Amino acid sequence: MSDDNRILAEDVTYAYEEADKNAVNHLSLEIREGEFVAVLGHNGSGKSTFAKLLNALYLPSSGRVLVYGMDTADDEQLWNIRQKAGMIFQNPDNQIVATVVREDVAFGLENLGVEHDEMVRRIDEALESVHMTKYAEKEPHMLSGGQKQRIAIAGVLAMEPSCLIADEATAMLDPKGRKKVLDTVRRLNKEKGITVVWITHYMEEVTEADRVVVVSDGETAMIGTPREVFSKVEKMRELHLDVPRMTALAQDLREDGLPLRDDILTVEEMAEEVARLLCP
Ligand SMILES: Nc1ncnc2c1ncn2[C@@H]1O[C@H](COP(=O)(O)OP(=O)(O)OP(=O)(O)O)[C@@H](O)[C@H]1O
Ligand SMILES: [Mg+2]
C-alpha cells in the first residue's frame, strides 16, 4: 500500500444519467491526514455526490479520486478504500442492520474477515469511543437518533479507518443528539487523528473546522479557514448560504455603524468585541 495519506480529488466530474449538467464539475481538493474539513453548499450543489465519489460508491465520469494512494476506479482496491474511508449518512435508521447493537457494530468486520478475538476487541473499543458501551446488548431500535448515529460511527470505527466521511449525519437529530454526535466526531479527530470530512447545513457545526469548502454547482466556490470563509458574508449570501448567527449579527451591527471586526464567529468573540468597544 502507498504511503500517501491524503485523499485527493483531481479534476473530478460526475454526471448522473440523463442529467443536463454535471453534479460535480471539475472539482479538485486535497484532504490532508488529520484534517477536519467541513463541506457546505446549497441544496443540490453536489455535496452528497462528492462524498460518494470519495469512497468509491460512485466513480468519476472524468478525473480521478485517490484515497490514500488508491484510485477509486481500481476494483481491486474497493474494500481497502471503504475500510480506509468510512461513511456515515443522514438517516440513522437506514444504517442499522442488526437487532443487537454489538452485532450491528460487528457487521462491517465480518466482511473484512477479522478473527473473533480481534473482532471483540475492536467492537468494545469502538463502542467505548462513542460512549455507547452500556448499550452493547440493547436493541438499536430502542435508541434515540443520536445514539443510533453513534452506533453507525462505531461500526465505521471498528474497521479502523483513517478517515470518516459524514454526509449530514446530524440533519435528522434533535439539538442534543446533534451536539453529542458532533462532539464525538471532533474528539475522534483530535484524539485519534482521524481525518474528517463533515458535510452539513448547520453553520455552527463548521466554526471549529480546520478548513471549510463551499461547493456551488458542483465546483468549489470558496475554500479557507472558517474565519476566512465566513468573513465574506456577501459572497456567502450570493451562494444562498447563511453564516453563523454571530457573524450575521456583527455584519448587521457594522451596517448600523458599529465598528466590529469582520471575523466574529462565536458568542464569546462577540462578547469580547462588544466589551472592547464599550471599555476601550
Ligand atoms: N440519483 C440522481 N439522479 C439524477 N440526478 C441526481 C441524483 N442525485 C442527485 N442528483 C442531482 O445532482 C445534483 C447534486 O446533488 P447532490 O445530492 O449531490 O447535492 P447535495 O449538495 O448533496 O444536496 P442536498 O443539500 O440537498 O443534500 C443535483 O442537481 C441533484 O438534483
Ligand atoms: Mg446531500
mmCIF file of C-alpha atoms and ligand atoms in Angstrom:
data_model
loop_
_atom_site.group_PDB
_atom_site.id
_atom_site.type_symbol
_atom_site.label_atom_id
_atom_site.label_comp_id
_atom_site.label_asym_id
_atom_site.label_seq_id
_atom_site.Cartn_x
_atom_site.Cartn_y
_atom_site.Cartn_z
ATOM 1 C CA MET A 1 0.000 0.000 0.000
ATOM 2 C CA SER A 2 1.272 3.502 -0.800
ATOM 3 C CA ASP A 3 2.415 5.828 1.958
ATOM 4 C CA ASP A 4 0.285 8.659 0.605
ATOM 5 C CA ASN A 5 -2.016 9.576 3.467
ATOM 6 C CA ARG A 6 -4.205 12.117 1.742
ATOM 7 C CA ILE A 7 -7.473 11.965 -0.106
ATOM 8 C CA LEU A 8 -7.130 13.662 -3.447
ATOM 9 C CA ALA A 9 -9.827 14.660 -5.881
ATOM 10 C CA GLU A 10 -8.205 15.591 -9.166
ATOM 11 C CA ASP A 11 -10.369 17.492 -11.628
ATOM 12 C CA VAL A 12 -13.297 15.244 -10.824
ATOM 13 C CA THR A 13 -16.508 15.388 -12.792
ATOM 14 C CA TYR A 14 -19.606 13.298 -12.220
ATOM 15 C CA ALA A 15 -22.768 13.345 -14.302
ATOM 16 C CA TYR A 16 -25.919 11.417 -13.460
ATOM 17 C CA GLU A 17 -27.537 9.682 -16.388
ATOM 18 C CA GLU A 18 -29.762 11.988 -18.388
ATOM 19 C CA ALA A 19 -28.847 14.989 -16.256
ATOM 20 C CA ASP A 20 -28.334 18.208 -18.191
ATOM 21 C CA LYS A 21 -25.406 19.330 -16.038
ATOM 22 C CA ASN A 22 -22.591 17.776 -14.076
ATOM 23 C CA ALA A 23 -23.438 17.147 -10.393
ATOM 24 C CA VAL A 24 -19.727 17.513 -9.640
ATOM 25 C CA ASN A 25 -17.841 19.658 -12.095
ATOM 26 C CA HIS A 26 -14.049 19.669 -12.403
ATOM 27 C CA LEU A 27 -13.586 19.669 -8.679
ATOM 28 C CA SER A 28 -10.119 19.357 -7.190
ATOM 29 C CA LEU A 29 -9.425 19.063 -3.499
ATOM 30 C CA GLU A 30 -6.683 17.761 -1.263
ATOM 31 C CA ILE A 31 -7.715 16.462 2.152
ATOM 32 C CA ARG A 32 -4.716 16.061 4.409
ATOM 33 C CA GLU A 33 -4.299 13.469 7.109
ATOM 34 C CA GLY A 34 -5.809 14.532 10.431
ATOM 35 C CA GLU A 35 -7.711 17.468 8.966
ATOM 36 C CA PHE A 36 -11.295 18.325 9.823
ATOM 37 C CA VAL A 37 -12.722 19.585 6.559
ATOM 38 C CA ALA A 38 -16.264 20.915 6.539
ATOM 39 C CA VAL A 39 -18.212 20.969 3.298
ATOM 40 C CA LEU A 40 -21.007 23.479 2.869
ATOM 41 C CA GLY A 41 -23.266 24.155 -0.072
ATOM 42 C CA HIS A 42 -26.809 24.959 -1.051
ATOM 43 C CA ASN A 43 -29.277 22.110 -1.768
ATOM 44 C CA GLY A 44 -28.283 20.273 -4.907
ATOM 45 C CA SER A 45 -24.803 21.791 -5.036
ATOM 46 C CA GLY A 46 -23.181 18.353 -5.288
ATOM 47 C CA LYS A 47 -22.064 17.631 -1.716
ATOM 48 C CA SER A 48 -23.511 14.124 -1.441
ATOM 49 C CA THR A 49 -22.334 13.201 -4.900
ATOM 50 C CA PHE A 50 -18.854 14.354 -3.944
ATOM 51 C CA ALA A 51 -18.959 12.351 -0.706
ATOM 52 C CA LYS A 52 -19.920 9.209 -2.626
ATOM 53 C CA LEU A 53 -17.054 9.779 -5.029
ATOM 54 C CA LEU A 54 -14.667 9.873 -2.087
ATOM 55 C CA ASN A 55 -15.306 6.306 -1.034
ATOM 56 C CA ALA A 56 -15.940 4.718 -4.377
ATOM 57 C CA LEU A 57 -19.719 4.499 -4.136
ATOM 58 C CA TYR A 58 -19.543 6.465 -7.385
ATOM 59 C CA LEU A 59 -16.730 6.571 -9.889
ATOM 60 C CA PRO A 60 -15.766 9.815 -11.613
ATOM 61 C CA SER A 61 -17.027 10.382 -15.158
ATOM 62 C CA SER A 62 -13.662 12.067 -15.640
ATOM 63 C CA GLY A 63 -10.743 12.959 -13.420
ATOM 64 C CA ARG A 64 -9.764 10.698 -10.552
ATOM 65 C CA VAL A 65 -10.052 10.221 -6.802
ATOM 66 C CA LEU A 66 -7.132 8.839 -4.830
ATOM 67 C CA VAL A 67 -7.797 7.566 -1.320
ATOM 68 C CA TYR A 68 -4.510 7.023 0.481
ATOM 69 C CA GLY A 69 -2.874 6.423 -2.861
ATOM 70 C CA MET A 70 -5.580 4.045 -4.102
ATOM 71 C CA ASP A 71 -7.512 5.010 -7.211
ATOM 72 C CA THR A 72 -11.245 4.578 -6.597
ATOM 73 C CA ALA A 73 -11.563 3.303 -10.171
ATOM 74 C CA ASP A 74 -9.415 0.302 -9.263
ATOM 75 C CA ASP A 75 -11.889 -2.511 -8.472
ATOM 76 C CA GLU A 76 -9.317 -4.485 -6.562
ATOM 77 C CA GLN A 77 -8.911 -1.689 -4.018
ATOM 78 C CA LEU A 78 -12.605 -1.290 -3.298
ATOM 79 C CA TRP A 79 -12.588 -2.910 0.138
ATOM 80 C CA ASN A 80 -9.335 -1.259 1.123
ATOM 81 C CA ILE A 81 -10.772 2.110 0.167
ATOM 82 C CA ARG A 82 -14.012 1.552 2.095
ATOM 83 C CA GLN A 83 -12.015 0.368 5.099
ATOM 84 C CA LYS A 84 -9.792 3.467 4.994
ATOM 85 C CA ALA A 85 -12.581 5.965 4.386
ATOM 86 C CA GLY A 86 -15.784 5.057 6.189
ATOM 87 C CA MET A 87 -19.013 6.864 5.581
ATOM 88 C CA ILE A 88 -21.994 7.818 7.697
ATOM 89 C CA PHE A 89 -25.228 9.085 6.266
ATOM 90 C CA GLN A 90 -28.138 11.255 7.258
ATOM 91 C CA ASN A 91 -30.750 8.733 8.275
ATOM 92 C CA PRO A 92 -29.723 6.685 11.321
ATOM 93 C CA ASP A 93 -32.461 4.113 10.710
ATOM 94 C CA ASN A 94 -31.138 3.208 7.273
ATOM 95 C CA GLN A 95 -27.743 2.351 8.701
ATOM 96 C CA ILE A 96 -28.801 -0.159 11.314
ATOM 97 C CA VAL A 97 -28.602 -3.714 10.018
ATOM 98 C CA ALA A 98 -28.707 -5.928 13.105
ATOM 99 C CA THR A 99 -31.084 -6.423 16.020
ATOM 100 C CA VAL A 100 -28.431 -6.039 18.727
ATOM 101 C CA VAL A 101 -26.082 -3.060 18.945
ATOM 102 C CA ARG A 102 -22.932 -5.169 19.248
ATOM 103 C CA GLU A 103 -23.831 -7.186 16.149
ATOM 104 C CA ASP A 104 -24.531 -4.024 14.269
ATOM 105 C CA VAL A 105 -21.059 -2.725 15.032
ATOM 106 C CA ALA A 106 -19.628 -6.108 14.003
ATOM 107 C CA PHE A 107 -21.285 -6.107 10.618
ATOM 108 C CA GLY A 108 -18.549 -4.480 8.544
ATOM 109 C CA LEU A 109 -15.858 -6.550 10.229
ATOM 110 C CA GLU A 110 -17.398 -9.777 9.062
ATOM 111 C CA ASN A 111 -16.702 -8.695 5.501
ATOM 112 C CA LEU A 112 -13.100 -7.982 6.393
ATOM 113 C CA GLY A 113 -12.567 -11.471 7.754
ATOM 114 C CA VAL A 114 -11.296 -10.276 11.133
ATOM 115 C CA GLU A 115 -10.690 -13.037 13.696
ATOM 116 C CA HIS A 116 -13.068 -13.483 16.610
ATOM 117 C CA ASP A 117 -10.907 -12.150 19.464
ATOM 118 C CA GLU A 118 -9.745 -9.222 17.417
ATOM 119 C CA MET A 119 -13.354 -8.561 16.476
ATOM 120 C CA VAL A 120 -14.452 -8.466 20.106
ATOM 121 C CA ARG A 121 -11.616 -6.089 20.954
ATOM 122 C CA ARG A 122 -12.472 -3.756 18.097
ATOM 123 C CA ILE A 123 -16.175 -3.719 18.884
ATOM 124 C CA ASP A 124 -15.540 -2.933 22.548
ATOM 125 C CA GLU A 125 -13.114 -0.194 21.673
ATOM 126 C CA ALA A 126 -15.419 1.325 19.041
ATOM 127 C CA LEU A 127 -18.376 1.370 21.438
ATOM 128 C CA GLU A 128 -16.174 2.922 24.095
ATOM 129 C CA SER A 129 -15.007 5.602 21.653
ATOM 130 C CA VAL A 130 -18.567 6.757 21.028
ATOM 131 C CA HIS A 131 -19.529 6.356 24.712
ATOM 132 C CA MET A 132 -22.088 3.643 23.978
ATOM 133 C CA THR A 133 -20.561 0.703 25.845
ATOM 134 C CA LYS A 134 -23.518 0.253 28.137
ATOM 135 C CA TYR A 135 -25.851 -0.159 25.159
ATOM 136 C CA ALA A 136 -23.866 -3.041 23.612
ATOM 137 C CA GLU A 137 -26.554 -5.659 24.235
ATOM 138 C CA LYS A 138 -29.537 -3.376 23.561
ATOM 139 C CA GLU A 139 -31.781 -3.345 20.537
ATOM 140 C CA PRO A 140 -30.858 -0.472 18.219
ATOM 141 C CA HIS A 141 -34.469 0.467 17.556
ATOM 142 C CA MET A 142 -34.827 1.402 21.229
ATOM 143 C CA LEU A 143 -32.156 4.094 20.892
ATOM 144 C CA SER A 144 -32.544 7.773 20.077
ATOM 145 C CA GLY A 145 -31.495 9.098 16.676
ATOM 146 C CA GLY A 146 -28.271 10.496 18.082
ATOM 147 C CA GLN A 147 -27.424 7.218 19.775
ATOM 148 C CA LYS A 148 -28.090 5.346 16.532
ATOM 149 C CA GLN A 149 -25.734 7.672 14.703
ATOM 150 C CA ARG A 150 -23.063 6.986 17.305
ATOM 151 C CA ILE A 151 -23.593 3.263 16.728
ATOM 152 C CA ALA A 152 -23.200 3.862 12.994
ATOM 153 C CA ILE A 153 -19.966 5.716 13.769
ATOM 154 C CA ALA A 154 -18.827 2.814 15.978
ATOM 155 C CA GLY A 155 -19.481 0.457 13.053
ATOM 156 C CA VAL A 156 -17.153 2.544 10.925
ATOM 157 C CA LEU A 157 -14.559 2.873 13.709
ATOM 158 C CA ALA A 158 -14.419 -0.878 14.158
ATOM 159 C CA MET A 159 -12.926 -1.014 10.669
ATOM 160 C CA GLU A 160 -10.114 1.196 11.992
ATOM 161 C CA PRO A 161 -10.451 3.772 9.249
ATOM 162 C CA SER A 162 -8.156 6.731 8.678
ATOM 163 C CA CYS A 163 -10.979 8.948 7.510
ATOM 164 C CA LEU A 164 -14.623 9.441 8.367
ATOM 165 C CA ILE A 165 -16.921 10.998 5.795
ATOM 166 C CA ALA A 166 -20.197 12.220 7.273
ATOM 167 C CA ASP A 167 -22.955 13.365 4.936
ATOM 168 C CA GLU A 168 -25.315 15.481 7.056
ATOM 169 C CA ALA A 169 -25.017 12.991 9.876
ATOM 170 C CA THR A 170 -26.806 15.351 12.272
ATOM 171 C CA ALA A 171 -29.590 16.586 9.981
ATOM 172 C CA MET A 172 -32.280 14.339 11.441
ATOM 173 C CA LEU A 173 -31.278 14.712 15.084
ATOM 174 C CA ASP A 174 -32.543 16.929 17.871
ATOM 175 C CA PRO A 175 -30.123 19.578 19.181
ATOM 176 C CA LYS A 176 -28.869 17.346 21.978
ATOM 177 C CA GLY A 177 -28.240 14.363 19.693
ATOM 178 C CA ARG A 178 -26.624 16.678 17.173
ATOM 179 C CA LYS A 179 -24.202 18.036 19.747
ATOM 180 C CA LYS A 180 -23.271 14.577 21.027
ATOM 181 C CA VAL A 181 -22.582 13.251 17.547
ATOM 182 C CA LEU A 182 -20.516 16.285 16.585
ATOM 183 C CA ASP A 183 -18.600 16.193 19.870
ATOM 184 C CA THR A 184 -17.875 12.506 19.292
ATOM 185 C CA VAL A 185 -16.520 13.120 15.820
ATOM 186 C CA ARG A 186 -14.464 16.112 16.934
ATOM 187 C CA ARG A 187 -12.948 14.039 19.712
ATOM 188 C CA LEU A 188 -12.057 11.220 17.301
ATOM 189 C CA ASN A 189 -10.407 13.806 15.080
ATOM 190 C CA LYS A 190 -8.417 15.397 17.899
ATOM 191 C CA GLU A 191 -7.534 12.322 19.949
ATOM 192 C CA LYS A 192 -7.181 9.626 17.326
ATOM 193 C CA GLY A 193 -6.139 11.867 14.450
ATOM 194 C CA ILE A 194 -8.925 10.570 12.230
ATOM 195 C CA THR A 195 -9.414 12.728 9.166
ATOM 196 C CA VAL A 196 -12.977 14.055 8.968
ATOM 197 C CA VAL A 197 -14.988 15.256 6.002
ATOM 198 C CA TRP A 198 -18.048 16.845 7.583
ATOM 199 C CA ILE A 199 -20.890 17.777 5.249
ATOM 200 C CA THR A 200 -23.521 19.905 6.906
ATOM 201 C CA HIS A 201 -26.120 22.632 6.584
ATOM 202 C CA TYR A 202 -25.514 23.859 10.122
ATOM 203 C CA MET A 203 -23.121 26.780 10.124
ATOM 204 C CA GLU A 204 -22.441 26.461 13.821
ATOM 205 C CA GLU A 205 -21.016 22.977 13.204
ATOM 206 C CA VAL A 206 -18.363 24.424 10.981
ATOM 207 C CA THR A 207 -16.763 27.122 13.103
ATOM 208 C CA GLU A 208 -14.136 24.778 14.558
ATOM 209 C CA ALA A 209 -13.199 23.018 11.321
ATOM 210 C CA ASP A 210 -9.640 23.322 10.049
ATOM 211 C CA ARG A 211 -10.952 24.245 6.614
ATOM 212 C CA VAL A 212 -14.281 24.958 5.030
ATOM 213 C CA VAL A 213 -15.012 24.090 1.431
ATOM 214 C CA VAL A 214 -18.057 25.757 -0.069
ATOM 215 C CA VAL A 215 -19.474 23.897 -3.030
ATOM 216 C CA SER A 216 -21.719 25.500 -5.612
ATOM 217 C CA ASP A 217 -22.900 23.899 -8.870
ATOM 218 C CA GLY A 218 -20.524 21.022 -8.302
ATOM 219 C CA GLU A 219 -17.487 23.304 -8.055
ATOM 220 C CA THR A 220 -15.518 24.695 -5.141
ATOM 221 C CA ALA A 221 -16.740 28.264 -4.758
ATOM 222 C CA MET A 222 -14.744 29.112 -1.640
ATOM 223 C CA ILE A 223 -12.148 27.432 0.469
ATOM 224 C CA GLY A 224 -10.364 28.583 3.590
ATOM 225 C CA THR A 225 -10.478 28.639 7.354
ATOM 226 C CA PRO A 226 -13.937 29.185 8.877
ATOM 227 C CA ARG A 227 -12.911 32.740 9.658
ATOM 228 C CA GLU A 228 -11.781 33.434 6.107
ATOM 229 C CA VAL A 229 -14.896 31.942 4.581
ATOM 230 C CA PHE A 230 -17.493 33.419 6.930
ATOM 231 C CA SER A 231 -15.995 36.902 6.880
ATOM 232 C CA LYS A 232 -17.182 37.043 3.259
ATOM 233 C CA VAL A 233 -20.805 37.436 4.272
ATOM 234 C CA GLU A 234 -21.947 38.902 0.948
ATOM 235 C CA LYS A 235 -20.340 36.139 -1.061
ATOM 236 C CA MET A 236 -21.909 33.515 1.220
ATOM 237 C CA ARG A 237 -25.311 35.102 0.711
ATOM 238 C CA GLU A 238 -24.812 35.092 -3.056
ATOM 239 C CA LEU A 239 -24.253 31.341 -2.720
ATOM 240 C CA HIS A 240 -27.544 31.120 -0.776
ATOM 241 C CA LEU A 241 -25.770 30.227 2.428
ATOM 242 C CA ASP A 242 -26.051 31.584 5.895
ATOM 243 C CA VAL A 243 -23.178 32.494 8.114
ATOM 244 C CA PRO A 244 -23.041 31.705 11.849
ATOM 245 C CA ARG A 245 -25.538 33.767 13.829
ATOM 246 C CA MET A 246 -22.883 35.900 15.493
ATOM 247 C CA THR A 247 -21.180 36.632 12.178
ATOM 248 C CA ALA A 248 -24.522 37.791 10.749
ATOM 249 C CA LEU A 249 -25.273 39.904 13.797
ATOM 250 C CA ALA A 250 -21.848 41.533 13.607
ATOM 251 C CA GLN A 251 -22.475 42.337 9.949
ATOM 252 C CA ASP A 252 -25.861 43.923 10.752
ATOM 253 C CA LEU A 253 -24.321 45.968 13.547
ATOM 254 C CA ARG A 254 -21.492 47.078 11.278
ATOM 255 C CA GLU A 255 -24.063 48.229 8.729
ATOM 256 C CA ASP A 256 -25.604 50.267 11.552
ATOM 257 C CA GLY A 257 -22.234 51.909 12.076
ATOM 258 C CA LEU A 258 -20.756 49.883 14.923
ATOM 259 C CA PRO A 259 -17.074 49.220 14.124
ATOM 260 C CA LEU A 260 -16.992 45.493 14.977
ATOM 261 C CA ARG A 261 -14.312 43.262 13.465
ATOM 262 C CA ASP A 262 -15.489 41.263 10.448
ATOM 263 C CA ASP A 263 -14.430 37.792 11.517
ATOM 264 C CA ILE A 264 -16.552 37.109 14.569
ATOM 265 C CA LEU A 265 -17.790 33.511 14.721
ATOM 266 C CA THR A 266 -18.881 32.762 18.265
ATOM 267 C CA VAL A 267 -20.850 34.256 21.126
ATOM 268 C CA GLU A 268 -17.635 34.553 23.157
ATOM 269 C CA GLU A 269 -15.927 36.555 20.419
ATOM 270 C CA MET A 270 -18.949 38.823 20.097
ATOM 271 C CA ALA A 271 -18.962 39.437 23.838
ATOM 272 C CA GLU A 272 -15.248 40.282 23.813
ATOM 273 C CA GLU A 273 -15.644 42.629 20.880
ATOM 274 C CA VAL A 274 -18.608 44.462 22.397
ATOM 275 C CA ALA A 275 -16.716 44.762 25.675
ATOM 276 C CA ARG A 276 -13.748 46.209 23.795
ATOM 277 C CA LEU A 277 -15.975 48.826 22.184
ATOM 278 C CA LEU A 278 -17.647 49.742 25.455
ATOM 279 C CA CYS A 279 -14.479 49.917 27.515
ATOM 280 C CA PRO A 280 -11.636 50.615 25.126
HETATM 281 N N1 LIG B 1 -29.759 9.891 -8.337
HETATM 282 C C1 LIG B 1 -29.740 11.044 -9.024
HETATM 283 N N2 LIG B 1 -30.109 11.080 -10.320
HETATM 284 C C2 LIG B 1 -30.073 12.230 -11.037
HETATM 285 N N3 LIG B 1 -29.677 13.411 -10.547
HETATM 286 C C3 LIG B 1 -29.288 13.438 -9.247
HETATM 287 C C4 LIG B 1 -29.313 12.260 -8.425
HETATM 288 N N4 LIG B 1 -28.878 12.600 -7.191
HETATM 289 C C5 LIG B 1 -28.601 13.914 -7.239
HETATM 290 N N5 LIG B 1 -28.844 14.419 -8.477
HETATM 291 C C6 LIG B 1 -28.634 15.811 -8.909
HETATM 292 O O1 LIG B 1 -27.244 16.098 -8.775
HETATM 293 C C7 LIG B 1 -27.034 17.396 -8.255
HETATM 294 C C8 LIG B 1 -26.228 17.303 -6.974
HETATM 295 O O2 LIG B 1 -26.979 16.578 -5.998
HETATM 296 P P1 LIG B 1 -26.422 16.195 -4.573
HETATM 297 O O3 LIG B 1 -27.395 15.291 -3.947
HETATM 298 O O4 LIG B 1 -25.013 15.740 -4.723
HETATM 299 O O5 LIG B 1 -26.431 17.622 -3.868
HETATM 300 P P2 LIG B 1 -26.332 17.993 -2.311
HETATM 301 O O6 LIG B 1 -25.429 19.177 -2.259
HETATM 302 O O7 LIG B 1 -25.956 16.805 -1.534
HETATM 303 O O8 LIG B 1 -27.801 18.452 -1.967
HETATM 304 P P3 LIG B 1 -28.574 18.425 -0.545
HETATM 305 O O9 LIG B 1 -28.074 19.607 0.215
HETATM 306 O O10 LIG B 1 -29.998 18.574 -0.918
HETATM 307 O O11 LIG B 1 -28.267 17.124 0.125
HETATM 308 C C9 LIG B 1 -28.426 17.996 -8.081
HETATM 309 O O12 LIG B 1 -28.709 18.765 -9.217
HETATM 310 C C10 LIG B 1 -29.323 16.796 -7.982
HETATM 311 O O13 LIG B 1 -30.609 17.102 -8.467
HETATM 312 MG MG MG B 2 -26.850 15.827 0.090
#
